[in-house]
Amino acid sequence: MLELSPLTRIEGHLAIHAEVEAVGDASGPGAHRIVRARCEGEMFRGFEVLLAGRHPLDAPQIVQRICGVCPVAHGLASIRAQESIYGITPTANGRLLRNLILAADTLHSHLFHFYQLALLDYVDASAVLRYAGRDRALGALKQWLETATAQAASPAAVPAAPFLPRFEGRYADGLELHWTLLARYGEALAMRRTAHAMGAVFAARLPHGASLVPGGCTQTPTAELVAQYRTRLARLAEFIERAYLPDAIAVARAFPQYWEIGGGYGNFLCFGDLEPDGAIARLAAPGVLCGKTWAPLDEQAIAEDVASSWFSSPSRLHPARGQTKAEPRKPGAYSWLKAPRYRGLPMEVGPLARILVNYHSPHPWSGRQEVDRVLASVGVGPEKLVSVMGRTLCRAIEAAMVARQAAAWLAQVEPDAPPARPFTPRDGVGHGLVEAPRGALGHWLAIKDGKIAHYQCVMPTTWNCSPRDDAGQPGPVEKALEGLVVADPKQPLEAGRVVRSFDPCLACAVH
Ligand code: NFE
Ligand code: MG
């Protein structure tokens, strides 16, 4: 057995259990291959249950508490669901301000994933110790690492996070990468703070914004606020171009074998990042991609299976009819995640899905050249993107695109023009689809007698980390782990790289 439990450096509580078989000496004396993997979401939260009976206008605030990393996406999904019921659309300013708040949230999330969560799968903090003294700027980091190492070596000591302990295994060769990237760990934290401050210019506060409402946004965009956002965005854009994108390319160059690893099904789903509006460009349009076959999105084709999930509610329901009845003793179940499927198929969602769906779409897409340019600089073609490195690099490419698009949206904001339009709440059924940092997110809502009668969410990580469905098909992460060779199942560094390339958030996934 191979166990990653708990899997650290993700959000929420995830355990990976995998059956392995020995593969012989060609891949190393202790090497094993994963035959079958299980992705286990270990916690139940119950947001869908607690929303029932509440006032719909409370929902955007409550659902933002599902997560501290992607709250804006939840707030927007809830608001769009209500707008579809109230028969309203946001004002032009409202739409732009909401895009700008979501852009800030996406940038903080992508930076956080690369520098604080995934990076330590590739760089080795102990390399800095071995070559101590070469760079004065790293003096404080070195001193901290030495203390941490001494503590970790003592049996009584608490292991020192975040750099130690870590799995033994093959990290990047050569010192420069470790050196540069570890030094950026702290700088990226400051950038993440800048992204939050940028979103808060129009959201009043973040992570959980206070200004998102049906009809737009409550914050009137004065010229001064626009300037405040612009200053922070310039700082972030500079960091992404100088550090994030080049660093992601450097990791891709250092680990070329990960273009071949962790692909999974090759099925991708994208909800599209904005409501359609002729005047406002969108970054990613909706669509579905299976292999190289693109198709338009059909929201009615979504259903959630629960054969392997701790729920006694019926299986294969569309979320507009979905139910959440927890059954922790259900035989055969192994996860608190349901298994969302699209026409019965497991689908991957996230930055890679957004980019591939749009790259292969029959409609023109402005990001295509950028993707080709970055891939040419690494020397691989788009067919290699369905891999661990593809996910990692697409997240960085997307961050650069989001920063540029945010500048374009900011330029369209009309200072002092109305950020929202009035509306009258009414009963009905609706849904709101959003592209959250981790992928396609949907909220389905019914309002009766002025109260929430039905609320179902299908989260990005629920798609990616789903367990086996009613037909026995593994979820996308489970599939991506199948066939993976690990040098030592007791130090499953390679499996961590595969799972973290999806940037899982189990807090969202179990909601
Ligand atoms: Ni908790 Fe989230 C994003 C959403 S993941 S981070 O992005 O929705 O399921
Ligand atoms: Mg749900």
XYZ file of C-alpha atoms and ligand atoms in Angstrom:
521
model
C 0.000 0.000 0.000
C 0.986 3.579 -0.596
C -0.444 6.165 1.769
C -0.496 9.921 1.673
C -2.577 10.624 4.738
C -2.967 13.405 5.476
C -1.811 14.974 2.224
C -0.205 18.217 3.366
C 0.235 21.490 1.454
C -3.301 21.478 0.068
C -6.465 23.010 1.520
C -8.691 20.724 3.590
C -8.455 17.048 4.495
C -7.520 14.500 1.843
C -6.117 10.994 2.117
C -4.713 9.016 -0.798
C -4.583 5.228 -0.472
C -3.154 3.250 -3.362
C -2.439 -0.373 -4.174
C 1.028 -0.808 -5.665
C 2.999 -3.574 -7.377
C 6.792 -4.002 -7.588
C 8.179 -3.088 -11.012
C 11.663 -4.578 -10.807
C 15.121 -3.083 -10.909
C 14.838 -1.091 -14.143
C 13.179 1.781 -12.241
C 15.252 1.277 -9.071
C 15.388 -1.505 -6.480
C 12.380 -0.358 -4.417
C 10.267 1.000 -7.270
C 6.533 0.292 -7.347
C 3.701 1.157 -9.724
C 0.291 2.383 -8.594
C -2.382 -0.049 -9.742
C -5.439 1.534 -8.146
C -5.797 4.711 -6.120
C -8.479 6.062 -3.806
C -9.031 9.741 -3.130
C -10.761 10.090 0.221
C -12.380 13.330 1.341
C -12.401 12.937 5.105
C -14.746 15.604 6.399
C -18.421 16.552 6.088
C -19.454 20.207 6.396
C -23.096 20.581 5.384
C -23.416 24.061 3.840
C -26.134 22.868 1.440
C -28.196 21.673 4.403
C -27.749 24.757 6.569
C -28.707 27.141 3.753
C -32.223 25.728 3.525
C -34.833 28.038 5.065
C -32.595 31.126 5.050
C -33.136 34.398 3.207
C -31.582 34.162 -0.273
C -29.728 37.454 0.198
C -27.815 35.883 3.102
C -26.501 33.156 0.801
C -23.687 35.123 -0.918
C -22.220 35.884 2.520
C -22.725 32.366 3.911
C -21.320 30.515 0.885
C -18.196 32.673 0.881
C -17.397 30.955 4.210
C -17.103 27.631 2.384
C -13.525 28.643 1.657
C -10.930 31.290 2.486
C -9.095 30.742 -0.807
C -11.868 31.020 -3.422
C -14.709 32.822 -1.563
C -15.324 35.338 -4.360
C -16.223 32.549 -6.777
C -18.789 31.161 -4.327
C -20.276 34.589 -3.700
C -20.561 35.181 -7.456
C -22.079 31.767 -8.192
C -24.759 32.436 -5.593
C -25.404 35.933 -6.930
C -25.631 34.756 -10.536
C -28.103 32.062 -9.479
C -30.250 34.784 -7.880
C -29.910 37.124 -10.847
C -31.208 34.355 -13.104
C -34.276 34.119 -10.832
C -34.824 37.882 -10.407
C -34.422 38.431 -14.166
C -31.661 41.037 -13.846
C -28.114 41.499 -15.106
C -25.421 43.637 -13.482
C -24.636 47.142 -14.727
C -21.531 47.444 -16.940
C -19.546 48.784 -13.968
C -20.922 46.053 -11.711
C -19.816 43.347 -14.103
C -16.349 44.869 -14.442
C -15.891 45.348 -10.688
C -16.918 41.747 -10.016
C -14.458 40.557 -12.663
C -11.731 42.658 -11.031
C -12.479 41.201 -7.591
C -12.464 37.651 -8.998
C -9.207 38.393 -10.860
C -7.575 39.459 -7.577
C -8.758 36.252 -5.929
C -7.475 34.105 -8.815
C -4.048 35.762 -8.718
C -3.597 35.268 -4.973
C -4.719 31.645 -5.307
C -2.382 30.759 -8.205
C 0.624 32.405 -6.511
C -0.195 30.577 -3.282
C -0.381 27.225 -5.053
C 2.958 27.580 -6.816
C 5.151 29.137 -4.137
C 3.657 27.890 -0.881
C 1.979 24.575 -1.804
C 3.530 22.848 -4.842
C 7.038 24.309 -4.927
C 8.403 22.219 -2.086
C 7.714 19.096 -4.169
C 10.465 20.268 -6.537
C 13.027 22.266 -4.586
C 15.000 21.034 -1.634
C 15.506 23.350 1.321
C 18.485 21.294 2.501
C 20.368 22.272 -0.684
C 20.454 25.809 0.639
C 22.141 24.555 3.782
C 24.766 22.615 1.861
C 25.787 25.698 -0.071
C 25.408 28.153 2.766
C 27.129 31.496 2.614
C 26.890 32.024 -1.161
C 24.237 34.630 -0.965
C 23.877 37.082 1.878
C 20.246 37.721 1.087
C 19.516 34.159 2.102
C 21.294 34.489 5.448
C 18.111 34.717 7.487
C 16.549 31.798 5.632
C 19.684 29.720 6.166
C 19.739 30.490 9.869
C 16.085 29.564 10.182
C 16.613 26.316 8.283
C 19.572 25.359 10.467
C 17.482 25.826 13.596
C 14.629 23.889 12.037
C 16.920 21.044 10.986
C 18.429 20.826 14.460
C 14.940 20.676 15.947
C 13.785 18.034 13.490
C 16.889 15.921 14.269
C 16.027 15.832 17.947
C 13.537 13.044 18.733
C 11.598 15.239 21.149
C 11.250 18.125 18.728
C 8.187 19.102 16.744
C 9.040 18.924 13.005
C 9.616 22.413 11.640
C 7.119 23.495 9.009
C 6.943 24.436 6.188
C 10.244 23.119 4.779
C 10.841 20.106 7.036
C 10.228 17.261 7.277
C 9.898 16.294 3.624
C 10.050 13.088 1.602
C 13.487 11.885 0.578
C 13.793 11.527 -3.176
C 15.049 13.122 -6.347
C 14.696 16.899 -6.314
C 16.058 19.271 -8.958
C 19.749 19.040 -9.836
C 21.882 22.128 -9.449
C 21.674 24.715 -6.786
C 20.366 27.754 -8.669
C 16.775 26.606 -8.771
C 16.598 25.829 -5.038
C 18.342 29.067 -4.300
C 16.103 31.315 -6.406
C 12.794 29.688 -5.628
C 13.194 29.404 -1.868
C 14.180 33.052 -1.720
C 10.908 33.853 -3.528
C 8.809 31.929 -1.002
C 8.607 35.028 1.213
C 8.288 37.501 -1.646
C 5.304 35.539 -2.981
C 3.578 35.800 0.408
C 3.842 39.576 0.169
C 2.407 39.418 -3.372
C -0.481 37.332 -2.150
C -1.222 40.045 0.385
C -1.042 42.638 -2.396
C -3.610 40.637 -4.383
C -5.972 40.569 -1.416
C -5.529 44.302 -0.867
C -6.212 44.853 -4.574
C -9.483 42.914 -4.493
C -10.489 44.684 -1.280
C -10.390 48.040 -3.096
C -13.784 47.105 -4.599
C -14.809 44.217 -2.300
C -14.374 46.320 0.884
C -12.551 43.403 2.465
C -11.111 40.030 1.479
C -10.989 37.041 1.659
C -14.727 37.336 2.307
C -15.884 40.339 0.306
C -18.720 42.540 1.538
C -19.764 44.317 -1.681
C -21.013 41.499 -3.939
C -24.770 41.781 -4.559
C -27.290 40.785 -7.222
C -27.247 43.541 -9.833
C -23.550 44.310 -9.435
C -21.378 45.552 -6.618
C -22.138 48.058 -3.846
C -18.854 49.950 -4.184
C -18.991 52.984 -6.482
C -15.685 53.066 -8.387
C -14.202 56.514 -7.834
C -11.154 57.593 -9.835
C -9.118 57.252 -6.634
C -10.192 53.618 -6.099
C -9.400 52.796 -9.722
C -5.927 54.234 -9.182
C -5.490 52.182 -6.006
C -6.336 48.981 -7.844
C -4.063 49.926 -10.748
C -1.031 50.456 -8.489
C -1.400 47.026 -6.900
C -2.089 45.322 -10.200
C 1.110 46.791 -11.674
C 3.083 45.313 -8.755
C 1.497 41.895 -9.251
C 1.895 41.916 -13.036
C 5.578 42.757 -12.641
C 6.066 39.841 -10.214
C 4.232 37.408 -12.478
C 6.352 38.360 -15.517
C 9.658 38.583 -13.637
C 9.231 35.652 -11.261
C 6.155 33.403 -11.438
C 6.082 32.559 -15.155
C 9.899 32.184 -15.472
C 9.985 30.122 -12.256
C 7.252 27.784 -13.500
C 9.166 27.420 -16.787
C 12.365 26.691 -14.826
C 10.616 23.929 -12.867
C 9.229 22.503 -16.126
C 12.745 22.453 -17.627
C 14.181 20.805 -14.515
C 11.537 18.039 -14.461
C 10.880 17.151 -18.131
C 9.698 13.650 -17.166
C 6.576 15.276 -15.664
C 5.308 16.113 -19.157
C 4.666 12.367 -19.423
C 3.224 11.775 -15.947
C -0.178 12.242 -14.325
C -2.308 12.925 -17.406
C -5.516 11.111 -16.471
C -8.566 10.983 -18.709
C -7.976 13.985 -20.969
C -11.624 15.109 -20.504
C -12.014 18.803 -19.702
C -14.894 21.030 -18.652
C -15.022 24.837 -18.579
C -18.038 26.927 -17.496
C -16.567 30.205 -18.806
C -15.494 33.032 -16.594
C -18.091 35.743 -17.259
C -21.679 36.250 -18.157
C -21.882 36.975 -21.873
C -21.873 40.668 -22.667
C -20.862 41.992 -26.046
C -18.999 44.929 -24.530
C -16.855 43.026 -22.050
C -14.262 40.517 -23.248
C -14.047 37.208 -21.465
C -10.895 35.277 -20.707
C -12.240 31.743 -21.031
C -15.400 30.739 -22.902
C -17.488 27.722 -21.857
C -17.036 24.350 -23.529
C -16.206 20.687 -23.138
C -13.207 18.826 -24.551
C -12.806 15.050 -24.765
C -9.452 14.269 -26.354
C -9.395 16.830 -29.158
C -13.152 16.916 -29.664
C -14.671 20.217 -28.560
C -18.399 20.581 -27.822
C -20.572 23.373 -26.417
C -21.439 23.172 -22.738
C -24.778 21.581 -21.812
C -25.517 22.361 -18.167
C -28.285 19.723 -18.175
C -25.681 16.957 -18.756
C -24.318 17.263 -15.190
C -25.283 14.708 -12.526
C -23.737 13.548 -9.260
C -23.192 9.861 -8.433
C -22.967 8.729 -4.805
C -22.188 4.978 -4.986
C -18.801 5.554 -3.267
C -19.859 8.569 -1.203
C -21.193 8.663 2.349
C -24.662 9.825 1.297
C -27.936 7.945 1.396
C -29.617 10.398 -1.026
C -30.396 9.105 -4.551
C -27.637 8.889 -7.128
C -27.348 10.406 -10.622
C -29.405 13.495 -9.842
C -28.923 16.764 -11.670
C -27.912 19.389 -9.068
C -31.239 21.220 -9.504
C -32.778 18.100 -7.922
C -29.739 16.975 -5.904
C -29.994 16.007 -2.226
C -27.513 15.867 0.639
C -28.324 13.186 3.198
C -25.205 12.154 5.088
C -24.780 8.442 5.874
C -21.352 7.908 7.511
C -21.885 4.134 7.847
C -22.782 3.474 4.199
C -21.216 0.186 3.028
C -18.759 0.534 0.122
C -18.412 4.300 0.456
C -15.034 5.903 1.067
C -15.374 9.674 0.600
C -17.437 12.711 1.594
C -17.186 13.942 -1.993
C -19.936 13.093 -4.440
C -18.842 12.108 -7.962
C -19.970 14.747 -10.500
C -20.096 13.432 -14.059
C -20.822 15.053 -17.438
C -22.836 12.739 -19.697
C -21.580 10.033 -17.347
C -17.918 10.950 -17.845
C -15.373 12.080 -15.232
C -14.102 15.551 -16.198
C -11.043 17.523 -15.139
C -11.556 21.202 -14.355
C -9.143 24.071 -13.612
C -6.629 26.290 -15.419
C -5.508 23.438 -17.693
C -9.153 22.738 -18.626
C -9.831 26.439 -19.308
C -6.787 26.700 -21.542
C -7.281 23.436 -23.438
C -11.031 23.899 -23.955
C -10.368 27.339 -25.432
C -7.221 26.277 -27.315
C -9.180 23.573 -29.157
C -12.399 25.573 -29.477
C -13.599 26.399 -33.021
C -14.064 30.005 -31.849
C -11.185 32.505 -31.927
C -9.332 32.753 -28.606
C -6.909 35.536 -27.725
C -4.796 33.350 -25.412
C -3.635 30.902 -28.063
C -0.499 32.795 -29.084
C 0.613 33.199 -25.493
C 0.268 29.465 -24.840
C 2.218 28.649 -28.023
C 4.946 31.154 -27.121
C 5.485 29.695 -23.635
C 5.366 26.101 -24.894
C 7.928 26.937 -27.604
C 10.242 28.352 -24.932
C 10.086 25.015 -23.094
C 10.303 22.988 -26.303
C 7.065 20.989 -26.044
C 3.821 20.934 -28.031
C 0.262 21.418 -26.726
C -0.292 17.628 -26.651
C 2.078 17.487 -23.633
C -0.155 19.759 -21.559
C -2.240 16.844 -20.271
C 0.299 16.159 -17.528
C 1.587 17.316 -14.143
C 3.760 19.983 -15.777
C 0.937 21.059 -18.066
C -1.250 21.877 -15.063
C 1.558 23.730 -13.303
C 2.551 25.762 -16.345
C -1.034 26.551 -17.415
C -1.705 28.034 -13.979
C 1.242 30.421 -14.437
C 0.306 31.261 -18.044
C -3.226 31.963 -16.884
C -1.981 34.258 -14.093
C -0.186 36.380 -16.704
C -3.346 36.476 -18.841
C -5.571 37.366 -15.871
C -3.276 40.240 -14.885
C -3.364 41.628 -18.432
C -7.119 41.153 -18.747
C -7.663 42.861 -15.380
C -5.785 45.920 -16.679
C -8.092 45.956 -19.718
C -11.213 45.643 -17.537
C -9.972 48.390 -15.212
C -9.576 50.730 -18.185
C -13.265 50.168 -19.036
C -14.552 51.122 -15.562
C -16.483 54.391 -15.691
C -15.716 56.348 -12.499
C -18.791 57.306 -10.463
C -21.219 55.472 -12.811
C -23.697 53.106 -11.058
C -22.056 49.880 -9.840
C -25.371 48.061 -9.321
C -29.021 48.142 -10.327
C -32.024 47.755 -8.030
C -33.980 44.508 -8.024
C -36.924 42.841 -6.361
C -36.344 39.351 -4.934
C -38.872 36.767 -6.081
C -39.432 33.017 -5.979
C -38.096 30.725 -8.692
C -35.317 28.344 -9.663
C -31.937 29.214 -11.137
C -28.270 28.479 -11.228
C -24.987 30.377 -11.353
C -21.832 29.128 -13.070
C -18.381 30.616 -12.441
C -14.781 29.737 -13.193
C -13.194 29.632 -9.713
C -9.381 29.543 -9.478
C -9.559 25.714 -9.371
C -12.121 25.387 -12.124
C -15.807 25.038 -12.955
C -18.076 25.925 -10.036
C -21.876 25.797 -10.009
C -24.554 26.730 -7.459
C -28.168 25.601 -8.040
C -30.879 27.396 -6.085
C -34.650 27.326 -5.578
C -36.495 30.086 -3.689
C -39.998 29.486 -2.298
C -42.031 31.889 -0.117
C -39.005 34.182 0.016
C -36.761 31.490 1.556
C -34.155 29.116 0.178
C -35.978 25.847 -0.569
C -33.060 24.055 -2.277
C -29.307 24.712 -2.525
C -26.726 22.490 -4.215
C -23.109 23.270 -5.048
C -20.783 21.324 -7.327
C -17.206 22.392 -6.678
C -14.091 22.262 -8.865
C -12.305 19.898 -6.495
C -15.400 17.700 -6.288
C -14.944 17.082 -10.035
C -11.187 16.501 -9.759
C -10.965 14.514 -6.501
C -14.231 12.614 -6.867
C -14.354 8.955 -5.845
C -15.509 6.098 -8.079
C -18.947 6.656 -9.603
C -21.897 4.264 -9.928
C -20.234 2.675 -12.989
C -16.976 2.153 -11.049
C -15.045 4.797 -13.020
C -12.318 6.415 -10.891
C -12.266 10.193 -10.465
C -9.740 12.305 -12.444
C -7.074 12.409 -9.687
C -7.500 8.682 -9.015
C -7.074 8.051 -12.758
C -4.030 10.345 -12.994
C -2.327 8.292 -10.267
C -2.871 4.947 -12.021
C 0.343 3.641 -13.563
C 2.542 6.130 -11.714
C 5.934 4.654 -10.750
C 7.230 5.725 -7.342
C 10.864 5.097 -6.389
C 9.880 4.238 -2.807
C 6.241 3.806 -1.703
C 7.225 4.888 1.815
C 8.433 8.241 0.394
C 5.746 8.858 -2.252
C 7.110 12.170 -3.484
C 5.964 11.454 -7.048
C 2.356 10.828 -5.976
C 2.320 14.132 -4.077
C 3.434 15.904 -7.256
C 0.581 14.383 -9.259
C -2.125 15.216 -6.711
C -0.861 18.741 -5.981
C -0.732 19.570 -9.694
C -4.568 19.678 -9.457
C -4.350 22.254 -6.614
C -7.003 20.428 -4.544
C -9.204 22.212 -2.024
C -11.033 19.619 0.029
C -12.642 22.310 2.176
C -14.614 23.313 -0.918
C -14.996 19.796 -2.263
C -16.878 18.490 0.801
C -18.739 21.745 1.555
Ni -11.506 26.120 -1.517
Fe -12.426 26.497 -4.647
C -11.525 27.140 -6.028
C -14.084 26.516 -5.368
S -12.085 24.383 -5.049
S -10.654 26.684 -3.303
O -10.873 27.548 -6.719
O -15.161 26.599 -5.755
O -13.251 23.229 -5.138
Mg -22.712 19.552 -3.464
